[in-house]
XYZ file of C-alpha atoms in Angstrom:
321
model
C 82.571 78.089 91.064
C 84.210 76.962 87.868
C 87.849 78.323 88.617
C 89.506 79.596 91.692
C 92.504 81.763 91.455
C 91.770 84.819 93.165
C 89.962 86.049 96.451
C 87.129 87.388 94.289
C 86.225 83.741 93.093
C 85.368 82.784 96.739
C 82.398 85.107 96.690
C 81.248 86.317 100.202
C 84.277 86.074 102.381
C 82.491 86.069 105.684
C 80.298 83.110 104.632
C 83.520 81.315 103.313
C 85.079 81.783 106.626
C 81.785 80.428 108.426
C 82.028 77.310 106.026
C 85.625 76.737 106.862
C 84.708 76.758 110.652
C 82.000 74.450 110.089
C 84.010 71.921 108.120
C 86.623 72.123 110.609
C 84.207 70.653 113.230
C 82.836 67.991 110.885
C 85.199 67.165 107.857
C 83.601 64.174 106.408
C 79.875 65.838 106.466
C 79.936 66.438 102.633
C 81.508 62.994 101.455
C 78.487 62.452 99.112
C 79.544 65.495 96.929
C 82.689 63.637 95.693
C 81.576 60.207 95.320
C 82.632 58.665 92.043
C 84.511 61.729 91.101
C 88.087 62.114 90.494
C 90.332 64.861 91.264
C 93.667 65.358 89.259
C 96.568 67.137 90.959
C 99.117 68.404 88.485
C 102.514 69.605 89.840
C 104.921 71.186 87.764
C 107.232 71.889 90.902
C 107.803 70.321 94.328
C 105.349 70.354 97.157
C 104.762 69.071 100.850
C 101.639 70.935 102.460
C 99.987 71.676 99.331
C 100.224 68.030 98.041
C 99.332 66.439 101.382
C 96.513 69.046 102.340
C 94.786 69.026 98.986
C 94.880 65.189 98.756
C 93.285 65.126 102.250
C 90.477 67.564 101.616
C 89.491 65.749 98.336
C 89.526 62.378 100.277
C 87.405 63.929 103.135
C 85.004 64.894 100.481
C 84.872 61.340 99.093
C 86.729 61.872 95.813
C 89.438 59.664 94.039
C 92.653 61.492 93.626
C 95.183 61.187 91.001
C 98.488 62.957 91.492
C 100.741 63.740 88.432
C 104.173 65.082 89.048
C 105.054 66.306 85.383
C 108.845 66.346 86.089
C 109.138 63.169 87.419
C 106.130 60.999 86.148
C 105.156 62.213 82.665
C 106.915 63.214 79.355
C 108.599 66.722 79.435
C 106.181 69.255 78.435
C 106.329 72.007 75.979
C 104.149 75.233 76.643
C 104.793 77.441 73.718
C 102.912 77.418 70.520
C 105.088 77.436 67.139
C 108.060 75.778 68.660
C 109.778 73.107 66.493
C 109.923 70.196 68.951
C 113.337 68.681 68.170
C 114.544 69.157 71.730
C 114.084 67.230 75.093
C 110.152 68.039 75.376
C 108.312 65.008 73.842
C 104.792 66.204 74.481
C 102.814 69.520 73.857
C 100.673 70.998 76.789
C 97.961 71.348 74.217
C 97.543 67.657 73.767
C 98.445 66.898 77.299
C 95.938 69.015 78.693
C 92.729 67.573 77.229
C 93.943 64.082 77.681
C 94.284 64.836 81.554
C 90.651 66.291 81.273
C 89.604 62.920 80.122
C 90.476 61.150 83.134
C 89.042 63.346 85.776
C 86.119 65.841 86.950
C 88.218 68.429 88.588
C 91.822 69.616 88.103
C 94.035 71.313 90.605
C 97.476 73.025 89.107
C 100.743 73.980 90.691
C 103.286 75.910 88.546
C 105.859 78.146 89.651
C 107.119 81.564 87.853
C 109.857 81.242 85.635
C 111.272 84.539 87.108
C 112.750 85.782 83.730
C 109.944 87.141 81.673
C 107.561 89.106 83.769
C 104.965 89.530 81.203
C 104.840 85.641 80.730
C 104.837 84.912 84.603
C 102.021 87.551 85.108
C 99.771 86.365 82.183
C 99.479 83.113 84.012
C 100.088 81.306 80.597
C 100.399 77.720 82.060
C 97.253 77.922 84.317
C 95.067 79.660 81.667
C 95.726 76.882 79.131
C 94.338 74.444 81.684
C 91.257 76.594 82.157
C 91.030 77.142 78.271
C 91.657 73.530 76.940
C 90.881 70.949 79.670
C 87.302 71.167 79.608
C 87.083 70.874 83.762
C 87.009 73.212 86.632
C 90.417 74.355 87.607
C 91.756 75.582 90.695
C 95.096 76.897 91.477
C 97.538 75.024 93.873
C 99.971 77.963 93.444
C 100.699 79.643 90.178
C 103.281 82.242 88.782
C 101.785 85.176 90.605
C 99.415 83.806 93.274
C 98.616 80.965 96.025
C 95.050 81.537 97.092
C 94.758 78.141 99.190
C 97.570 79.196 101.364
C 96.131 82.925 101.619
C 92.802 81.532 102.605
C 94.445 79.477 105.227
C 96.229 82.141 106.593
C 93.011 84.416 106.927
C 91.406 81.319 108.643
C 94.505 81.226 111.160
C 94.323 84.789 111.844
C 90.544 84.915 112.403
C 91.167 81.983 114.806
C 93.923 83.744 116.840
C 93.250 87.301 116.561
C 93.342 89.269 119.998
C 91.557 92.234 118.517
C 88.442 92.970 116.441
C 90.703 94.624 113.730
C 94.239 93.494 114.193
C 97.447 94.814 112.670
C 98.950 92.315 110.357
C 102.337 93.124 108.881
C 103.744 91.513 105.866
C 107.491 91.511 105.944
C 110.031 90.795 103.547
C 113.003 88.721 104.717
C 116.314 87.816 102.960
C 116.801 84.382 101.101
C 119.509 82.639 99.365
C 117.511 82.044 96.297
C 115.191 83.934 93.938
C 111.364 83.173 94.745
C 108.280 84.036 93.272
C 105.609 86.540 94.717
C 102.693 84.354 94.717
C 102.491 83.995 98.537
C 102.832 87.537 99.370
C 100.675 88.692 96.464
C 97.863 86.597 97.645
C 98.422 87.275 101.147
C 97.977 90.932 100.510
C 94.935 90.441 98.256
C 93.137 88.360 100.996
C 94.036 90.713 103.637
C 92.611 93.567 101.766
C 89.426 91.675 101.041
C 88.868 90.840 104.729
C 88.532 94.457 105.459
C 88.627 93.960 109.385
C 92.430 93.655 109.055
C 95.017 96.594 109.195
C 97.575 95.419 106.666
C 100.984 96.865 106.504
C 103.700 95.595 103.924
C 107.307 96.339 104.709
C 110.339 95.807 102.534
C 113.300 97.342 101.165
C 112.929 100.100 98.512
C 112.690 98.371 95.016
C 110.761 95.482 96.277
C 107.351 96.980 95.731
C 104.669 94.282 94.880
C 102.194 94.793 92.028
C 99.881 97.590 92.922
C 96.615 95.366 92.106
C 97.785 92.997 94.912
C 98.867 95.957 97.486
C 95.397 97.446 97.246
C 94.679 99.601 100.284
C 97.492 98.366 102.356
C 100.059 100.708 103.835
C 103.722 100.395 102.558
C 106.370 101.100 105.216
C 109.985 100.939 104.311
C 111.198 101.066 107.856
C 110.783 97.496 109.081
C 110.924 98.506 112.959
C 108.165 101.324 112.520
C 106.102 98.740 110.595
C 106.354 96.172 113.414
C 105.117 98.596 116.290
C 102.174 97.451 117.620
C 101.458 94.407 115.413
C 99.506 91.642 116.195
C 100.460 89.383 113.647
C 103.923 88.943 111.525
C 103.928 87.210 108.380
C 107.540 86.868 107.070
C 108.060 85.894 103.491
C 110.851 86.503 100.859
C 110.147 87.302 97.384
C 112.362 88.307 94.557
C 112.418 91.721 92.938
C 108.861 92.017 91.409
C 109.936 94.317 88.621
C 107.475 97.118 89.516
C 109.911 99.887 89.635
C 112.786 98.547 87.167
C 111.416 95.732 84.956
C 115.061 94.787 84.471
C 115.375 93.539 87.931
C 112.351 91.054 87.883
C 112.980 87.677 89.489
C 116.578 88.896 90.716
C 118.113 89.359 94.270
C 118.818 93.051 94.524
C 118.778 93.042 98.172
C 120.514 90.689 100.841
C 120.083 92.453 103.905
C 120.218 90.245 106.809
C 119.101 92.909 109.294
C 115.409 91.958 107.974
C 115.603 88.414 109.513
C 112.890 88.156 112.156
C 114.431 87.600 115.263
C 113.233 88.145 119.035
C 114.367 91.740 118.884
C 111.912 92.312 116.044
C 109.194 90.477 117.769
C 109.663 92.726 120.750
C 108.407 95.611 118.785
C 105.165 93.969 118.343
C 101.969 93.742 120.617
C 102.942 90.168 121.660
C 102.580 89.462 118.191
C 101.974 85.939 116.545
C 104.451 84.697 113.851
C 103.337 83.304 110.510
C 104.863 81.598 107.524
C 103.555 79.556 104.777
C 106.524 77.186 105.090
C 109.159 75.649 104.235
C 111.405 78.217 105.878
C 114.906 78.858 105.992
C 115.661 78.904 109.664
C 117.942 81.788 110.749
C 117.528 83.485 107.404
C 113.887 84.207 107.196
C 113.445 83.605 110.870
C 115.615 82.553 113.912
C 114.897 79.406 115.839
C 113.827 80.950 118.871
C 111.082 82.802 117.028
C 109.684 79.984 114.982
C 109.793 77.553 118.022
C 108.196 80.441 120.387
C 104.574 79.749 121.851
C 103.692 82.742 119.610
C 104.595 80.879 116.167
C 101.287 79.614 114.413
C 103.218 78.015 111.609
C 101.938 74.298 112.473
C 98.054 75.385 112.912
C 98.525 77.621 109.827
C 99.866 74.559 107.725
C 96.891 72.654 109.280
C 94.302 74.977 108.063
C 95.376 74.177 104.497
C 93.305 71.192 104.500
C 90.296 73.376 105.735
C 90.772 76.023 103.101
C 91.268 73.516 100.407
C 88.175 71.656 101.543
C 85.897 74.738 101.286
C 87.176 75.310 97.628
C 86.701 71.869 96.385
C 83.284 71.376 98.083
C 82.054 74.742 96.244
C 83.613 73.624 93.052
C 81.720 70.061 93.590
C 78.261 71.738 94.312
C 78.579 74.007 90.827
C 79.075 70.703 88.811
């Protein structure tokens, strides 16, 4: 596996889940794979779970780890070609990337969407430059449009806690005070579709339709209560307007309906449903205190599984070297 961005990159999903179960039981079994190899983790934006879980996974596999926070620990980077660099950006990504590649064997990149230019974001401009110019295998630690390590961890968590063979899983939009990318919901939908043994429903206000390539075979339901009925899992997440129905709305907050906040009443519509969220979460905006603190909240086990999903991915990339 030379790169890891989408669910297709992981290969057979059932085998990957079985591998995750194996690694969770014996996390240091494959330390020999990473001996004398270095992972470079590059962050263009803030992180807590991704930073800690990825570093822990790499260390479990015997790797050295370098962490670079581009905004705090490096020169400001220009990403566009043809720009006269007479502003505050001192180095171009096209020189920085191959230099980074000189110091490591594997690269993880985290870069958010700008949410102003949909074409630029959905072309994965920054990530693809690393793949093209670094000379190293590259995996996504969240990009402008996807967050595969999170979605893989979500799937592991659902597999571990599902009460039925084919659970009903609902991805619900929830209000937020800031414009957020579609990366988490995109990947969640993509991975749930790939799992096949999941009945996926996506619910959101009209106009917030995700890109069809991620929605796949999921059912879209604009009535949140109807979507929640009989659900085994509720995955709450905000995303800004994806600009699918109206490109001019891309990245904007075009709905702030607080009735979409997941509270006890919402969860009462489910089949004793479990609550999921990628974290960090704005309490009493995305979800109320009583729901996220309830016995049915899986946000902590879900976060813990980030170490496992990342371990599987790094292991497979090391094996391919």
